[in-house]
XYZ file of C-alpha atoms in Angstrom:
738
model
C -13.126 -209.797 151.893
C -13.299 -211.802 155.574
C -11.596 -210.560 158.810
C -8.891 -212.913 158.188
C -8.117 -212.551 154.815
C -8.110 -208.886 155.638
C -5.284 -209.442 158.351
C -3.128 -211.536 155.991
C -3.456 -209.124 153.347
C -2.196 -206.247 155.791
C 0.726 -208.201 157.366
C 1.741 -209.461 153.600
C 1.938 -205.515 152.836
C 4.157 -205.027 155.961
C 6.359 -208.144 155.340
C 7.121 -206.362 151.935
C 8.174 -203.094 153.359
C 10.161 -204.679 156.217
C 11.942 -207.324 154.137
C 12.829 -204.821 150.985
C 13.486 -207.892 148.377
C 17.179 -208.086 148.522
C 18.766 -206.567 144.880
C 22.212 -206.802 143.324
C 24.350 -203.894 143.499
C 23.744 -201.185 140.760
C 26.455 -202.452 138.305
C 25.257 -206.307 138.480
C 21.991 -204.922 137.613
C 23.361 -203.477 134.622
C 25.567 -206.484 133.839
C 22.592 -208.815 134.248
C 20.301 -206.845 131.723
C 22.947 -206.705 129.169
C 23.973 -210.476 129.521
C 20.406 -211.414 128.672
C 20.274 -208.791 125.704
C 17.403 -206.877 127.320
C 16.828 -202.821 126.681
C 16.092 -200.594 129.227
C 13.052 -200.019 127.272
C 12.004 -203.766 127.747
C 12.438 -203.731 131.233
C 10.748 -200.410 131.542
C 8.075 -202.266 129.503
C 7.767 -205.452 131.557
C 7.451 -203.292 135.006
C 5.324 -200.890 133.641
C 7.501 -197.831 134.410
C 9.543 -195.292 132.879
C 13.015 -196.350 131.108
C 14.603 -193.493 132.669
C 13.651 -195.249 136.317
C 15.267 -198.490 135.201
C 18.976 -196.416 134.260
C 18.292 -194.606 137.965
C 17.979 -197.926 139.418
C 21.309 -198.985 137.472
C 23.389 -196.059 138.597
C 22.523 -196.684 141.646
C 20.522 -192.887 141.562
C 17.559 -194.414 143.032
C 15.532 -197.501 144.548
C 12.468 -199.402 143.112
C 9.887 -198.915 145.358
C 6.768 -201.629 146.086
C 5.446 -203.108 144.186
C 7.868 -202.646 141.269
C 10.594 -203.235 143.844
C 9.618 -207.171 144.184
C 8.664 -207.600 140.385
C 12.359 -206.238 139.522
C 14.126 -208.356 142.165
C 12.372 -211.486 140.437
C 13.619 -210.458 137.243
C 17.117 -210.016 138.810
C 16.940 -213.483 140.546
C 16.057 -214.991 137.068
C 18.745 -213.147 135.262
C 21.305 -214.043 137.715
C 20.418 -218.142 137.337
C 20.820 -217.577 133.687
C 23.894 -215.668 133.753
C 26.212 -216.127 136.632
C 28.882 -213.619 137.352
C 32.470 -214.641 136.101
C 33.832 -217.188 138.592
C 30.469 -218.164 140.003
C 30.825 -222.169 139.499
C 27.692 -223.865 137.956
C 25.446 -221.065 138.234
C 23.141 -221.593 135.193
C 19.600 -222.351 134.886
C 17.392 -224.774 132.964
C 15.978 -224.018 129.824
C 13.523 -225.281 127.503
C 14.573 -228.178 124.768
C 17.062 -226.440 122.229
C 20.918 -226.581 120.633
C 23.587 -228.012 122.489
C 25.800 -225.755 124.585
C 28.777 -227.885 126.292
C 30.714 -227.261 128.973
C 33.791 -226.931 126.500
C 32.364 -224.045 124.814
C 31.525 -222.553 128.126
C 35.485 -222.531 128.760
C 35.735 -221.120 125.403
C 33.291 -218.235 126.109
C 34.847 -217.451 129.196
C 38.478 -217.245 127.956
C 37.548 -215.179 124.857
C 36.375 -212.156 127.036
C 38.930 -210.175 128.862
C 38.633 -208.011 131.602
C 37.525 -204.465 131.262
C 40.057 -202.207 132.202
C 39.057 -199.244 135.087
C 38.650 -195.695 134.189
C 42.116 -193.958 134.704
C 40.456 -191.262 136.490
C 38.480 -190.609 139.363
C 36.353 -187.816 138.517
C 32.390 -188.663 138.225
C 32.756 -190.633 135.224
C 31.903 -194.175 135.982
C 34.482 -196.943 135.217
C 33.537 -199.104 132.262
C 30.453 -201.592 132.917
C 31.670 -205.249 133.413
C 31.243 -207.491 130.358
C 28.516 -209.928 130.052
C 29.358 -213.033 131.803
C 30.082 -216.205 129.595
C 27.523 -218.779 130.241
C 25.753 -221.593 128.244
C 22.306 -223.068 128.197
C 21.753 -226.791 128.241
C 20.121 -228.898 125.633
C 17.260 -230.253 127.723
C 15.214 -229.859 130.967
C 17.714 -232.300 132.824
C 20.347 -230.873 134.955
C 24.452 -231.274 134.607
C 26.074 -231.560 137.630
C 26.634 -228.944 139.524
C 24.053 -226.752 138.118
C 21.253 -224.854 140.213
C 17.710 -224.710 139.090
C 16.054 -221.432 139.379
C 12.719 -221.189 141.626
C 9.787 -222.764 140.046
C 8.182 -220.230 137.950
C 10.492 -217.773 138.727
C 12.630 -217.762 135.276
C 10.102 -217.858 132.977
C 7.827 -215.226 134.373
C 10.985 -213.053 134.935
C 13.027 -213.140 131.929
C 11.099 -210.808 129.398
C 12.651 -212.492 126.257
C 10.882 -213.687 123.170
C 11.043 -217.211 123.663
C 11.287 -217.578 119.680
C 14.737 -215.604 119.834
C 15.769 -216.739 123.295
C 19.625 -216.909 122.204
C 19.485 -213.601 121.034
C 19.802 -211.839 117.355
C 22.796 -213.366 116.048
C 25.555 -216.103 115.818
C 29.062 -216.033 114.879
C 30.003 -219.645 113.141
C 33.144 -220.949 113.643
C 35.136 -224.435 113.576
C 36.526 -225.364 116.888
C 39.965 -227.009 117.465
C 37.891 -230.237 117.772
C 36.591 -229.957 114.136
C 33.298 -229.400 115.327
C 31.455 -226.398 113.850
C 30.147 -223.870 116.740
C 27.812 -220.994 117.641
C 29.272 -217.981 119.315
C 25.734 -216.305 120.640
C 25.175 -212.945 122.593
C 25.814 -213.481 126.328
C 28.523 -215.802 126.223
C 26.274 -218.736 125.169
C 28.061 -221.463 122.657
C 25.859 -223.799 121.026
C 26.959 -226.871 119.040
C 25.927 -226.668 115.054
C 25.224 -230.070 113.452
C 24.959 -228.409 109.795
C 27.186 -229.969 107.029
C 25.951 -227.421 104.213
C 24.817 -224.131 103.747
C 21.257 -224.883 103.113
C 21.137 -227.536 106.188
C 22.620 -224.144 108.097
C 19.681 -222.033 107.013
C 17.321 -224.934 108.283
C 19.051 -225.111 111.778
C 18.917 -221.483 112.490
C 15.436 -221.347 111.327
C 13.877 -224.372 112.990
C 16.701 -224.795 116.351
C 18.962 -221.904 117.039
C 16.341 -219.599 118.415
C 18.026 -216.272 116.863
C 16.325 -213.199 115.365
C 14.979 -210.122 117.300
C 11.521 -208.801 117.846
C 9.802 -206.065 115.622
C 10.903 -202.254 116.486
C 7.355 -201.362 116.040
C 3.573 -202.682 115.823
C 3.371 -202.759 112.390
C 6.990 -203.864 111.724
C 8.412 -207.179 111.105
C 10.754 -209.350 113.260
C 14.119 -208.974 112.505
C 16.228 -211.960 110.316
C 18.409 -214.091 112.127
C 21.829 -213.378 111.664
C 25.259 -215.662 110.745
C 28.623 -214.504 110.831
C 30.867 -217.008 108.852
C 34.447 -216.795 110.019
C 37.129 -217.947 107.434
C 37.332 -221.450 109.058
C 33.374 -222.039 108.774
C 33.581 -220.923 104.885
C 36.048 -223.536 104.372
C 34.082 -226.095 106.464
C 30.918 -224.975 104.130
C 32.993 -224.934 100.673
C 32.879 -221.291 100.315
C 36.341 -219.064 99.586
C 37.884 -217.640 102.500
C 38.469 -214.166 100.218
C 36.792 -212.955 97.124
C 39.045 -212.822 93.755
C 39.128 -209.271 92.015
C 36.667 -210.155 89.733
C 34.273 -211.510 92.560
C 35.214 -208.274 94.765
C 34.015 -205.817 91.696
C 30.919 -207.834 91.303
C 30.418 -207.881 94.986
C 28.936 -211.557 94.738
C 30.001 -215.057 93.871
C 29.317 -216.222 90.472
C 25.788 -217.608 89.790
C 27.465 -221.157 89.015
C 29.598 -221.532 92.272
C 28.427 -225.302 94.053
C 27.057 -223.468 97.159
C 24.363 -221.519 95.160
C 23.358 -224.522 93.221
C 23.054 -226.624 96.483
C 20.571 -223.670 97.847
C 18.453 -223.745 94.693
C 17.990 -227.790 94.874
C 16.771 -227.013 98.658
C 14.475 -224.332 97.150
C 16.482 -221.521 98.840
C 16.480 -217.871 96.912
C 19.162 -215.041 97.031
C 18.003 -211.461 96.624
C 19.511 -209.639 93.659
C 22.858 -208.710 95.429
C 23.387 -212.390 95.129
C 25.580 -214.294 97.413
C 27.920 -211.674 98.631
C 29.347 -210.117 101.888
C 25.811 -209.683 103.258
C 23.991 -212.462 101.284
C 20.104 -213.106 102.062
C 18.535 -216.159 101.808
C 15.007 -216.957 101.638
C 12.037 -218.437 100.853
C 8.610 -216.491 99.723
C 6.738 -215.682 102.826
C 3.472 -217.343 103.561
C 0.950 -215.156 105.214
C 3.166 -213.835 108.272
C 5.386 -216.326 108.259
C 9.135 -215.745 107.069
C 11.798 -217.990 106.302
C 14.875 -215.925 105.789
C 18.530 -215.994 107.143
C 21.043 -213.140 106.944
C 24.673 -213.894 106.193
C 27.747 -211.639 107.484
C 31.226 -212.603 105.618
C 33.893 -210.352 107.284
C 36.551 -211.959 105.644
C 34.954 -210.515 102.132
C 34.628 -207.061 103.731
C 31.333 -206.695 105.060
C 32.823 -204.977 108.212
C 33.929 -201.828 106.707
C 37.106 -201.121 108.999
C 36.110 -197.238 108.339
C 33.456 -197.866 110.425
C 34.022 -201.388 112.282
C 37.732 -200.726 113.234
C 39.172 -203.879 113.790
C 35.766 -206.204 114.189
C 36.676 -208.646 111.322
C 39.863 -209.464 113.254
C 38.324 -210.343 116.433
C 37.954 -213.501 117.991
C 34.444 -215.510 117.632
C 33.341 -214.575 120.765
C 34.472 -211.167 121.144
C 32.803 -210.479 117.636
C 29.398 -211.647 118.605
C 29.626 -209.530 121.848
C 30.513 -206.651 119.556
C 27.816 -207.403 117.086
C 25.183 -208.224 119.672
C 25.847 -205.029 121.347
C 25.113 -203.172 118.263
C 22.241 -205.265 117.542
C 20.578 -204.828 120.802
C 20.917 -201.013 120.647
C 20.287 -200.258 117.047
C 19.156 -202.942 115.116
C 20.603 -206.394 113.832
C 22.908 -205.215 111.200
C 21.385 -206.102 107.558
C 24.249 -204.851 105.672
C 26.840 -201.854 105.959
C 25.997 -199.046 108.422
C 24.873 -197.106 105.907
C 22.069 -199.869 104.940
C 21.142 -200.590 108.423
C 21.092 -196.919 109.216
C 18.258 -196.954 106.082
C 16.325 -200.000 107.171
C 16.290 -198.471 110.916
C 14.073 -195.842 109.510
C 11.399 -198.423 107.640
C 11.756 -200.592 110.890
C 10.501 -197.889 113.226
C 7.800 -196.629 110.359
C 6.984 -199.750 108.209
C 4.694 -198.217 105.517
C 1.855 -200.354 105.854
C -0.245 -201.596 108.528
C -3.102 -203.920 109.163
C -6.327 -202.174 108.634
C -9.422 -202.694 111.291
C -11.145 -205.637 110.960
C -14.003 -206.310 108.029
C -17.424 -207.598 109.342
C -15.944 -211.476 108.103
C -13.245 -210.466 110.401
C -10.196 -210.219 107.846
C -8.121 -207.453 107.117
C -6.128 -205.674 104.502
C -3.116 -203.688 103.875
C -3.307 -199.770 104.329
C -0.910 -197.185 104.623
C 0.831 -196.559 108.014
C 0.240 -193.076 108.863
C 3.788 -191.286 109.591
C 5.654 -193.277 106.970
C 6.705 -192.856 103.409
C 4.380 -194.948 101.974
C 5.574 -198.023 99.864
C 5.806 -196.442 96.555
C 8.513 -193.902 95.644
C 8.037 -190.216 94.597
C 9.987 -187.822 92.537
C 11.908 -185.016 93.804
C 11.092 -181.603 92.697
C 13.191 -181.053 89.766
C 15.825 -178.567 91.969
C 16.324 -181.589 94.453
C 17.356 -184.280 91.824
C 20.912 -184.548 91.468
C 22.781 -184.638 88.109
C 22.232 -187.390 85.562
C 18.443 -187.897 86.868
C 15.789 -188.787 84.400
C 13.940 -185.605 85.495
C 16.804 -183.730 83.953
C 17.273 -185.776 81.090
C 16.430 -182.820 78.471
C 19.354 -180.935 79.599
C 21.813 -179.990 77.292
C 24.632 -182.425 77.646
C 27.358 -180.622 79.357
C 24.829 -178.043 81.177
C 26.282 -177.313 84.618
C 23.349 -176.225 86.797
C 23.855 -172.963 89.070
C 22.303 -171.972 92.739
C 19.137 -171.177 90.978
C 18.477 -174.271 89.273
C 20.043 -176.923 91.720
C 19.692 -177.214 96.144
C 23.015 -177.350 97.318
C 22.466 -177.913 101.039
C 26.017 -179.827 102.184
C 27.887 -179.494 105.267
C 30.453 -176.661 105.691
C 33.825 -176.672 104.420
C 35.103 -173.167 105.067
C 38.334 -171.997 106.383
C 40.240 -167.858 106.355
C 43.517 -166.690 107.067
C 44.235 -165.566 110.491
C 44.115 -162.227 111.933
C 47.262 -160.689 113.605
C 45.442 -161.196 116.814
C 44.825 -164.283 116.410
C 48.557 -165.116 115.516
C 49.549 -163.929 118.709
C 47.765 -166.196 120.459
C 49.535 -169.734 121.041
C 46.973 -172.388 120.297
C 44.205 -173.713 117.921
C 42.013 -175.825 119.501
C 38.947 -177.754 117.791
C 35.660 -178.814 118.908
C 33.716 -181.520 117.587
C 29.442 -181.567 117.619
C 28.512 -184.958 118.934
C 26.407 -187.032 116.717
C 25.672 -183.558 114.796
C 23.658 -184.914 111.790
C 21.285 -186.759 114.421
C 20.767 -183.909 116.372
C 20.017 -182.136 113.179
C 17.306 -184.686 112.887
C 15.584 -184.496 115.924
C 12.314 -182.786 115.437
C 12.524 -181.732 112.261
C 9.584 -181.741 110.071
C 10.068 -183.414 106.754
C 7.936 -184.131 103.800
C 6.347 -187.636 103.560
C 4.672 -187.203 100.196
C 5.270 -185.813 96.461
C 6.017 -181.659 96.495
C 3.624 -179.091 95.100
C 5.106 -176.590 93.155
C 3.809 -172.715 94.009
C 4.635 -169.446 92.715
C 5.307 -166.668 94.819
C 4.697 -168.556 97.888
C 4.625 -166.816 101.427
C 7.627 -168.386 103.174
C 6.136 -170.662 106.199
C 9.289 -172.011 108.528
C 6.965 -174.784 109.556
C 6.436 -176.256 105.911
C 9.145 -178.623 104.339
C 10.204 -178.003 101.030
C 12.405 -175.987 98.711
C 12.248 -172.783 97.861
C 13.762 -170.062 95.667
C 14.885 -167.036 97.538
C 17.491 -164.610 97.332
C 19.267 -164.093 100.681
C 22.154 -161.954 99.095
C 20.754 -159.141 101.466
C 21.762 -160.995 104.512
C 24.258 -158.744 106.653
C 26.047 -160.679 109.603
C 27.398 -157.239 110.363
C 24.175 -156.803 112.185
C 22.039 -159.691 113.193
C 18.977 -160.584 115.813
C 20.688 -162.703 118.650
C 17.621 -162.393 120.547
C 13.889 -161.607 120.712
C 14.747 -158.064 121.040
C 18.669 -157.971 121.039
C 20.469 -157.138 117.864
C 24.531 -157.808 117.594
C 27.464 -155.960 115.622
C 29.939 -158.499 114.376
C 32.793 -158.559 112.020
C 30.962 -160.232 108.740
C 34.725 -160.798 107.159
C 35.666 -163.255 109.915
C 32.076 -165.497 109.638
C 31.168 -167.790 107.233
C 27.584 -167.156 105.581
C 25.101 -169.866 106.691
C 23.745 -170.003 103.219
C 26.588 -171.901 101.544
C 28.832 -174.665 101.900
C 31.661 -172.811 101.236
C 30.559 -169.972 103.355
C 30.359 -167.548 100.591
C 27.896 -164.823 100.793
C 25.334 -165.644 98.028
C 24.859 -163.266 95.104
C 21.260 -163.958 93.859
C 18.616 -166.141 93.546
C 19.222 -169.675 94.919
C 17.186 -172.968 96.251
C 17.546 -173.527 100.065
C 15.545 -175.887 102.318
C 13.213 -174.910 104.704
C 15.565 -174.398 107.685
C 18.109 -172.015 105.731
C 15.491 -169.899 104.856
C 13.904 -169.848 108.381
C 17.301 -168.553 109.576
C 17.473 -165.632 107.466
C 14.140 -165.015 109.044
C 15.646 -165.934 112.469
C 18.454 -162.988 111.817
C 16.054 -160.376 111.360
C 15.542 -160.133 107.366
C 12.866 -160.333 105.616
C 12.532 -163.029 102.567
C 10.347 -163.083 99.709
C 10.817 -166.877 97.811
C 10.374 -166.641 93.970
C 8.594 -169.942 93.681
C 8.828 -173.422 95.744
C 8.587 -177.035 95.993
C 6.587 -177.842 99.215
C 5.114 -180.797 100.508
C 1.816 -180.264 102.781
C 1.423 -183.903 103.382
C 4.444 -183.864 106.388
C 5.970 -185.247 109.770
C 8.350 -185.800 111.918
C 9.291 -188.739 110.546
C 12.845 -189.106 111.739
C 12.028 -188.580 115.663
C 11.938 -192.444 116.398
C 15.378 -192.696 114.491
C 17.228 -190.040 116.184
C 15.951 -191.327 119.668
C 16.981 -194.930 119.010
C 20.498 -194.182 117.720
C 20.735 -191.279 120.641
C 20.062 -193.862 123.554
C 22.364 -196.444 121.604
C 25.251 -193.807 121.895
C 24.660 -192.480 125.107
C 24.365 -196.020 126.533
C 27.545 -197.218 125.123
C 29.522 -193.984 126.170
C 28.339 -194.376 129.637
C 29.435 -198.193 129.756
C 33.096 -196.538 128.350
C 32.650 -194.070 131.655
C 31.572 -191.059 129.865
C 28.058 -189.944 131.680
C 25.704 -187.762 130.371
C 25.718 -185.300 133.823
C 28.997 -184.949 134.139
C 30.825 -181.756 134.956
C 32.561 -179.364 132.041
C 36.124 -180.788 133.163
C 35.385 -183.961 134.335
C 33.701 -184.670 130.988
C 37.102 -183.886 129.122
C 38.835 -185.688 131.693
C 36.533 -188.782 131.139
C 36.425 -188.383 127.242
C 40.809 -188.524 127.570
C 41.420 -192.278 126.253
C 37.852 -193.559 126.472
C 38.317 -195.878 123.671
C 41.254 -197.888 125.441
C 38.854 -198.775 128.311
C 36.859 -201.390 126.259
C 38.213 -201.316 122.641
C 35.357 -203.354 121.909
C 32.394 -201.229 122.840
C 34.801 -198.426 121.249
C 33.935 -199.923 117.732
C 30.085 -199.941 118.755
C 30.297 -196.407 119.141
C 31.952 -196.068 115.844
C 29.336 -198.228 114.013
C 26.469 -195.972 115.788
C 28.099 -193.159 114.586
C 28.830 -194.338 111.138
C 24.911 -195.412 110.764
C 23.644 -191.831 111.475
C 25.982 -190.325 108.786
C 25.482 -193.447 106.289
C 21.682 -193.865 106.755
C 21.245 -189.747 105.829
C 23.641 -190.608 102.912
C 21.533 -193.253 101.561
C 18.647 -190.813 101.360
C 20.497 -189.379 98.025
C 22.243 -192.550 97.212
C 23.877 -192.326 93.363
C 24.115 -194.709 90.523
C 26.670 -197.834 91.829
C 28.299 -198.735 88.179
C 25.754 -201.337 86.789
C 26.212 -199.876 83.191
C 24.000 -196.498 84.236
C 23.824 -193.702 81.780
C 23.000 -189.782 82.651
C 18.946 -189.558 82.134
C 18.626 -193.422 82.984
C 16.967 -194.811 86.612
C 19.142 -196.455 88.857
C 18.442 -198.700 91.392
C 18.098 -196.732 94.425
C 15.087 -194.718 92.794
C 13.113 -197.546 93.256
C 13.032 -197.246 97.037
C 10.363 -194.953 98.759
C 13.366 -194.071 100.914
C 15.244 -192.479 98.090
C 14.364 -189.017 99.335
C 17.199 -186.505 98.466
C 14.871 -183.574 100.011
C 15.006 -185.100 104.072
C 18.635 -185.407 103.468
C 18.984 -181.830 102.145
C 16.814 -180.839 105.179
C 18.786 -182.613 107.883
C 22.058 -181.038 106.502
C 20.467 -177.626 106.069
C 19.619 -177.788 109.998
C 22.814 -179.358 111.238
C 24.954 -176.299 109.396
C 22.277 -173.998 110.732
C 22.466 -174.957 114.117
C 26.051 -174.798 114.128
C 26.293 -171.172 112.834
C 23.856 -170.151 115.518
C 25.923 -171.362 118.105
C 28.892 -169.438 116.228
C 27.024 -166.051 116.019
C 26.070 -166.432 119.722
C 29.776 -167.276 120.937
C 31.142 -164.417 118.645
C 28.468 -161.470 120.016
C 29.339 -162.785 123.495
C 33.022 -163.197 123.453
C 34.391 -161.472 120.467
C 36.019 -164.785 119.089
C 35.448 -166.176 115.958
C 36.364 -169.587 114.181
C 39.678 -170.083 111.942
C 38.378 -173.084 110.431
C 34.914 -175.342 109.897
C 34.659 -178.759 108.547
C 31.343 -180.173 108.778
C 30.925 -180.502 112.844
C 34.389 -179.485 113.728
C 34.951 -175.875 114.725
C 38.445 -174.399 115.136
C 39.191 -171.508 117.469
C 42.656 -169.676 118.231
C 43.175 -169.484 122.299
C 46.133 -169.316 124.701
C 45.106 -172.582 126.199
C 45.061 -176.072 124.929
C 41.490 -177.043 126.235
C 37.892 -175.729 125.119
C 37.967 -174.261 128.572
C 40.257 -172.068 127.792
C 38.005 -170.103 125.185
C 34.376 -171.397 125.800
C 32.484 -168.640 128.276
C 31.818 -170.818 131.091
C 30.675 -169.073 134.307
C 29.800 -170.977 137.437
C 29.764 -174.136 135.331
C 26.908 -172.844 133.266
C 27.806 -172.435 129.448
C 26.657 -169.195 127.284
C 22.779 -170.025 126.491
C 22.493 -170.793 123.265
C 26.058 -171.556 122.398
C 28.571 -174.527 122.638
C 28.377 -176.621 125.720
C 30.470 -179.360 126.518
C 28.989 -183.135 126.860
C 28.083 -186.475 125.200
C 24.477 -185.471 124.251
C 23.727 -185.204 120.535
C 24.119 -181.462 119.761
C 26.679 -180.439 122.689
C 30.832 -180.627 121.855
C 33.709 -182.574 123.007
C 37.177 -181.728 122.308
C 38.555 -182.300 118.949
C 42.383 -181.505 119.155
C 44.634 -178.937 119.776
C 47.622 -177.764 117.611
C 50.022 -174.830 117.902
C 49.375 -171.583 115.848
C 52.809 -172.116 114.832
C 52.069 -175.198 113.291
C 48.850 -174.253 111.581
C 50.921 -171.067 110.313
C 53.490 -173.694 109.169
C 51.074 -176.043 107.471
C 49.237 -173.239 105.392
C 52.969 -171.875 104.239
C 53.899 -175.278 103.270
C 51.107 -175.648 100.927
C 50.888 -171.996 99.707
C 47.154 -171.966 101.117
C 46.436 -169.423 103.385
C 42.856 -170.298 103.598
C 43.780 -174.474 103.903
C 41.063 -175.822 106.099
C 43.183 -176.438 109.341
C 39.860 -178.664 110.934
C 40.902 -181.335 108.670
C 44.231 -181.842 110.440
C 43.508 -180.783 113.953
C 42.768 -183.992 115.483
C 46.454 -185.433 115.284
C 48.208 -182.608 112.937
C 48.946 -185.146 110.443
C 48.916 -183.406 106.922
C 49.909 -185.204 103.746
C 50.508 -184.183 100.013
C 47.537 -186.501 99.357
C 45.343 -184.350 101.438
C 46.058 -181.322 99.171
C 45.892 -183.501 96.051
C 49.770 -183.333 95.007
């Protein structure tokens, strides 16, 4: 390097430190990223930093340093050109040739996104983040009047978006007031749709729309574009706005429907589930090239209101925002939340991968280590649900007991209140956040088929099902530390080994986490036999992390941060759903994805003329794994019992009722802080801790002790499970089988 070049390099470095590339405010940084549909992981990957660093930059806790600062500034500048803040007139950038986005569509998108109300408290919880600004992208490189062009070369380099999917993962197809078909995409983008039929709409989507989502793992596949059809779009394309009762029960249109015939003539195919609420239209793949489009039809009940709330009734632009947020943080929905939860497992751990190249440069498909593989495996007989083909030889009306059947389920337990508890004023419910997701975190599960062993030595690191007698475990004296024992009132505690909290009375089948807990409590175990899986791994870790990050990011947008003090956390949780009802829908869908995905691991027959002893469709999936579901539920229940025991040993307080992940205690105050043993802001080690992270607890609800006793007296049930009604106190006769 010459002296002159060396001097110039030194000056450039000095200028970089002195000028410090201007950056937008932290909230604007976050808005720009979300408007582009980018995750913090994507930004971190492009800038070669950690995701946590990007989160800190967006929260204003830290600032990027050279040379990453210059690159980050360049990214934000490019995003700002494409996604101007609300009220910034004509601030758009040029884009490559693509579908038309008109000024009229821009205005429609602007008016469809209401403002976010600020959080109603001034605690450290941040206000809900501003919604992505509505914008559009022109159809060609020619500029419209008033549009601003980004600096040459900056936009393309700054935006880390796959050009194949430049317009996001999905679009809501609607018919505007001018009778033109339009597509509402994420980020406020609205496109004109020229297609006159469903086959033409599929062609347009694959050839022009630039919709889809990159794969979540190296050996995986890109997500297919999702089209959501509103009622007006259904009418335009010759589809019914609602299904008949017969069609609803069948879950699809009849084979002779004219739209299905149109698809057949255009050589498009439908999957076995046919043209239903979640139709998949495809042509057989040619090599690595896929040609597939997913349809979602809300008016056919594609978006279950139990999980998606009022999403089906939202205007198109707002529905695109809800589904787009879910897609960017979880994955593009491909069915119910349960189906999507299961598909997310496969997307993160595809069954196969390409081999190393052979001498001639070719590759072959091989098993992807850490996945469940592409072939289903039979469960152990004790893991098989009633009616499974493995049990076809059992007598017709035989009922399997604990010694024949693995029964790992969530808690449904309650007890009468003691006289001392009746003198207290309130019943306070606390609920474990994302309890089953937390139970999956770090859990070692079987990846292959089980191996039957007799009289095995128990290994807490070996996943499987164990036949063992745990009736000798006495909860009146348990180990709560390495060398610490505690004396408890066993009559006020549920057994950790059964869902109903009853003490086992002999040998029974248990998953590994349950047996390991008996050892942890200080008792010896001697399994009689077991079905163990030597091929194992932490299959669910990536699944947990993806859903955890999605949940925490969305709750942070709603003003509930992960680092809040206990009192501030309770204040932030109060009314968080009203701050942004659309993002609250996303939270509900994320939680349903966890529970539904785990439930799908043991999916039961769904009609179709099934008879006991015959196989059903779900058994053909490699992800039909009742042993994995049992292990997650076992660990979740044990995690909860461990906290209950620690709390009882330290405070002398015992739960009154438990339902799944909700625990009810009697207390003199209305808040969890009135009975949780916080000292100097720190919780009891190993006990309950308030917070939004999975595994921590939030306030579920508070009712009076008089209410609880009154309800139990009304239904003549001294052990009625009050955790079921603690949230709002509403009890109906239907809830109690009357």
